[in-house]
Amino acid sequence: MATETFLLKFLSPETGCSAHEMRFEAPMEVVAAILDVETPELAEHLFYLEIGELDALSSMLGLPFPEPDGGVVLTRPQWIDSVPYLVHTNFELALMLDGHKPFAMFSDEESSGILKKVRVYFQPYVDSGAIIERVEPIVEGKFRLVRILYALPKEEWRFDAYTELMRERRWTGESEYRLGRLLGYTEEQCQWWIAQRGEAGNANAPKA
């Protein structure tokens, strides 16, 4: 039976960010059976594991996993995992607390459970003044979305700069560069990202 690569992410209970990651090889059908899902779903979704599912994976592999302090996510490796620098996605809060990231943004429907979870992790630091929060409602046709922006103190100017950037009618390489710099990526990282998006017509790649 052919095997595929999977990625386990053990999340920090303080930040919700990945604190430890493990890759393993296993047959898709076996993993799907453990999670009680259809095999094609493994390529389309990520899964928050219950302890019983994590134990079943450990037993199947004959490999002990560390005792989780927070959530555990199972996913397939994505294109973004091959980027030769740390992409901030899913590491936003940890990087901001370390002072390595000045600004972060999230947007989704108002009822989004993921967005609510993000705000729970950020809230203690917003309350203490370590991080500044701005909430912006967005109406797109019949959909009501909300945009949550976070900045370190003295970096609040990025709120307005980001909002202005999102009003641009045509998204260009220069737009992508400005977004990357607002998010705290280096000059070299931004240039690499734009070059990769340009190669092979990768216009639908996720923004860094």
CSV table of C-alpha atoms in Angstrom, one decimal:
chain,number,residue,atom,x,y,z
A,1,MET,CA,0.0,0.0,0.0
A,2,ALA,CA,1.5,3.4,-1.1
A,3,THR,CA,2.3,5.9,1.6
A,4,GLU,CA,2.0,9.6,1.7
A,5,THR,CA,3.6,12.3,3.9
A,6,PHE,CA,1.6,13.9,6.8
A,7,LEU,CA,2.5,16.7,9.2
A,8,LEU,CA,1.6,16.8,12.9
A,9,LYS,CA,1.6,20.2,14.6
A,10,PHE,CA,1.6,20.4,18.4
A,11,LEU,CA,0.2,23.8,19.3
A,12,SER,CA,1.2,26.0,22.2
A,13,PRO,CA,-1.7,26.5,24.7
A,14,GLU,CA,-0.5,30.1,25.2
A,15,THR,CA,-0.4,31.3,21.6
A,16,GLY,CA,-2.1,28.6,19.5
A,17,CYS,CA,1.1,28.5,17.3
A,18,SER,CA,2.9,25.4,16.3
A,19,ALA,CA,5.5,24.6,19.1
A,20,HIS,CA,6.6,21.3,17.7
A,21,GLU,CA,6.1,19.5,14.4
A,22,MET,CA,6.6,16.0,13.1
A,23,ARG,CA,6.5,14.5,9.7
A,24,PHE,CA,5.6,10.8,9.1
A,25,GLU,CA,4.7,8.5,6.2
A,26,ALA,CA,1.6,6.4,6.2
A,27,PRO,CA,-1.1,5.0,3.8
A,28,MET,CA,-3.9,7.5,3.2
A,29,GLU,CA,-6.5,4.8,3.7
A,30,VAL,CA,-5.2,3.9,7.1
A,31,VAL,CA,-5.1,7.5,8.3
A,32,ALA,CA,-8.6,8.1,6.9
A,33,ALA,CA,-9.9,5.1,8.8
A,34,ILE,CA,-8.4,6.4,12.1
A,35,LEU,CA,-10.0,9.8,11.6
A,36,ASP,CA,-13.2,8.3,10.3
A,37,VAL,CA,-13.2,10.4,7.1
A,38,GLU,CA,-13.2,9.8,3.4
A,39,THR,CA,-9.7,9.5,1.9
A,40,PRO,CA,-10.0,12.6,-0.4
A,41,GLU,CA,-10.7,14.8,2.6
A,42,LEU,CA,-7.2,14.3,3.9
A,43,ALA,CA,-5.9,16.4,1.0
A,44,GLU,CA,-8.5,19.1,1.4
A,45,HIS,CA,-8.7,19.8,5.1
A,46,LEU,CA,-6.7,19.9,8.3
A,47,PHE,CA,-7.9,18.1,11.4
A,48,TYR,CA,-7.7,18.9,15.1
A,49,LEU,CA,-7.1,15.5,16.7
A,50,GLU,CA,-8.6,14.0,19.7
A,51,ILE,CA,-6.4,12.1,22.1
A,52,GLY,CA,-7.8,8.7,21.0
A,53,GLU,CA,-6.9,9.6,17.3
A,54,LEU,CA,-3.4,10.7,18.3
A,55,ASP,CA,-2.9,7.4,20.3
A,56,ALA,CA,-4.1,5.4,17.3
A,57,LEU,CA,-1.6,7.1,15.0
A,58,SER,CA,1.2,6.5,17.5
A,59,SER,CA,0.3,2.8,17.7
A,60,MET,CA,0.0,2.5,14.0
A,61,LEU,CA,3.5,4.0,13.5
A,62,GLY,CA,5.1,2.4,16.5
A,63,LEU,CA,6.3,5.9,17.4
A,64,PRO,CA,5.7,7.6,20.7
A,65,PHE,CA,4.4,11.2,20.4
A,66,PRO,CA,5.1,13.9,22.9
A,67,GLU,CA,2.3,14.6,25.5
A,68,PRO,CA,0.3,17.5,24.0
A,69,ASP,CA,-0.2,20.6,26.1
A,70,GLY,CA,-2.5,22.2,23.6
A,71,GLY,CA,-4.3,21.2,20.4
A,72,VAL,CA,-2.8,18.9,17.8
A,73,VAL,CA,-3.3,19.4,14.1
A,74,LEU,CA,-2.9,16.8,11.3
A,75,THR,CA,-2.4,18.1,7.8
A,76,ARG,CA,-0.7,17.2,4.5
A,77,PRO,CA,2.4,19.3,3.6
A,78,GLN,CA,1.5,22.3,1.4
A,79,TRP,CA,3.3,24.4,-1.1
A,80,ILE,CA,3.9,27.0,1.5
A,81,ASP,CA,5.9,24.5,3.6
A,82,SER,CA,8.7,24.6,1.0
A,83,VAL,CA,9.4,28.3,1.3
A,84,PRO,CA,13.0,28.7,2.4
A,85,TYR,CA,12.2,31.1,5.3
A,86,LEU,CA,9.6,31.0,8.1
A,87,VAL,CA,6.2,32.1,6.7
A,88,HIS,CA,4.3,33.9,9.4
A,89,THR,CA,1.0,32.1,8.8
A,90,ASN,CA,0.0,30.3,12.1
A,91,PHE,CA,3.0,31.9,13.9
A,92,GLU,CA,1.6,35.4,14.1
A,93,LEU,CA,1.2,35.8,17.8
A,94,ALA,CA,4.4,34.1,18.8
A,95,LEU,CA,6.4,36.3,16.4
A,96,MET,CA,4.8,39.5,17.6
A,97,LEU,CA,5.5,38.6,21.2
A,98,ASP,CA,9.1,38.0,20.3
A,99,GLY,CA,9.2,41.4,18.5
A,100,HIS,CA,10.0,39.9,15.1
A,101,LYS,CA,6.6,40.8,13.6
A,102,PRO,CA,5.1,44.3,13.8
A,103,PHE,CA,1.7,43.7,12.2
A,104,ALA,CA,-0.8,40.9,11.5
A,105,MET,CA,-4.2,40.7,10.0
A,106,PHE,CA,-7.0,38.1,9.9
A,107,SER,CA,-10.4,38.3,8.1
A,108,ASP,CA,-13.4,36.0,7.9
A,109,GLU,CA,-17.1,35.9,8.4
A,110,GLU,CA,-18.3,37.4,11.6
A,111,SER,CA,-19.5,34.0,12.9
A,112,SER,CA,-16.1,32.3,12.1
A,113,GLY,CA,-15.0,30.0,14.9
A,114,ILE,CA,-11.4,30.2,13.7
A,115,LEU,CA,-11.5,34.0,14.0
A,116,LYS,CA,-13.0,33.8,17.5
A,117,LYS,CA,-10.2,31.4,18.5
A,118,VAL,CA,-7.5,33.8,17.2
A,119,ARG,CA,-9.0,36.6,19.2
A,120,VAL,CA,-9.0,34.5,22.4
A,121,TYR,CA,-5.3,33.9,22.1
A,122,PHE,CA,-4.5,37.6,21.4
A,123,GLN,CA,-6.9,39.1,24.0
A,124,PRO,CA,-4.6,38.9,27.1
A,125,TYR,CA,-1.9,40.8,25.2
A,126,VAL,CA,-4.4,43.3,23.9
A,127,ASP,CA,-5.7,43.8,27.4
A,128,SER,CA,-2.2,44.4,28.8
A,129,GLY,CA,-1.3,46.9,26.0
A,130,ALA,CA,1.4,44.7,24.5
A,131,ILE,CA,-0.5,44.4,21.3
A,132,ILE,CA,-2.9,46.9,19.7
A,133,GLU,CA,-6.1,45.7,18.1
A,134,ARG,CA,-8.4,47.2,15.4
A,135,VAL,CA,-11.6,45.6,14.2
A,136,GLU,CA,-13.0,46.6,10.8
A,137,PRO,CA,-16.4,45.4,9.5
A,138,ILE,CA,-16.4,44.6,5.7
A,139,VAL,CA,-19.5,44.2,3.6
A,140,GLU,CA,-19.1,42.3,0.4
A,141,GLY,CA,-22.4,41.9,-1.3
A,142,LYS,CA,-24.6,39.9,1.0
A,143,PHE,CA,-21.7,38.7,3.1
A,144,ARG,CA,-20.7,40.4,6.3
A,145,LEU,CA,-17.0,39.9,7.1
A,146,VAL,CA,-14.8,41.3,9.8
A,147,ARG,CA,-11.1,42.2,9.6
A,148,ILE,CA,-9.0,42.0,12.7
A,149,LEU,CA,-5.7,43.9,12.7
A,150,TYR,CA,-3.0,43.7,15.3
A,151,ALA,CA,0.1,45.9,15.7
A,152,LEU,CA,2.9,46.3,18.2
A,153,PRO,CA,2.9,49.6,20.1
A,154,LYS,CA,4.2,52.5,17.9
A,155,GLU,CA,3.5,50.4,14.8
A,156,GLU,CA,-0.2,51.4,14.6
A,157,TRP,CA,0.5,53.4,11.4
A,158,ARG,CA,0.4,50.0,9.6
A,159,PHE,CA,-3.4,49.8,10.2
A,160,ASP,CA,-4.2,52.7,7.9
A,161,ALA,CA,-1.4,51.7,5.4
A,162,TYR,CA,-2.9,48.2,5.1
A,163,THR,CA,-6.5,49.5,4.8
A,164,GLU,CA,-5.3,51.8,2.0
A,165,LEU,CA,-3.4,49.0,0.3
A,166,MET,CA,-6.5,46.8,0.3
A,167,ARG,CA,-8.5,49.5,-1.6
A,168,GLU,CA,-6.2,49.1,-4.7
A,169,ARG,CA,-8.3,48.0,-7.6
A,170,ARG,CA,-5.5,46.2,-9.3
A,171,TRP,CA,-3.1,43.9,-7.4
A,172,THR,CA,0.5,44.0,-8.7
A,173,GLY,CA,3.9,42.8,-7.7
A,174,GLU,CA,4.4,46.2,-6.1
A,175,SER,CA,1.2,45.7,-4.1
A,176,GLU,CA,2.5,42.3,-3.0
A,177,TYR,CA,5.8,43.8,-2.0
A,178,ARG,CA,4.2,46.5,0.1
A,179,LEU,CA,2.0,44.0,1.8
A,180,GLY,CA,5.0,41.8,2.7
A,181,ARG,CA,6.9,44.7,4.1
A,182,LEU,CA,3.9,45.8,6.2
A,183,LEU,CA,3.7,42.3,7.6
A,184,GLY,CA,7.4,42.4,8.7
A,185,TYR,CA,9.1,40.3,6.0
A,186,THR,CA,12.6,41.3,4.9
A,187,GLU,CA,13.5,42.9,1.6
A,188,GLU,CA,15.1,39.6,0.4
A,189,GLN,CA,12.0,37.5,1.5
A,190,CYS,CA,9.6,39.8,-0.3
A,191,GLN,CA,11.7,39.7,-3.5
A,192,TRP,CA,11.9,35.9,-3.3
A,193,TRP,CA,8.1,35.6,-2.8
A,194,ILE,CA,7.3,37.8,-5.7
A,195,ALA,CA,9.7,36.0,-8.0
A,196,GLN,CA,8.2,32.6,-7.1
A,197,ARG,CA,4.7,33.8,-7.7
A,198,GLY,CA,5.8,35.1,-11.1
A,199,GLU,CA,7.3,31.7,-12.1
A,200,ALA,CA,5.0,29.1,-13.5
A,201,GLY,CA,2.1,31.7,-13.3
A,202,ASN,CA,1.5,31.0,-9.6
A,203,ALA,CA,-0.9,34.0,-9.3
A,204,ASN,CA,-3.2,32.1,-6.9
A,205,ALA,CA,-0.5,31.3,-4.3
A,206,PRO,CA,-1.4,32.4,-0.8
A,207,LYS,CA,-0.1,35.8,0.3
A,208,ALA,CA,2.8,35.6,2.7
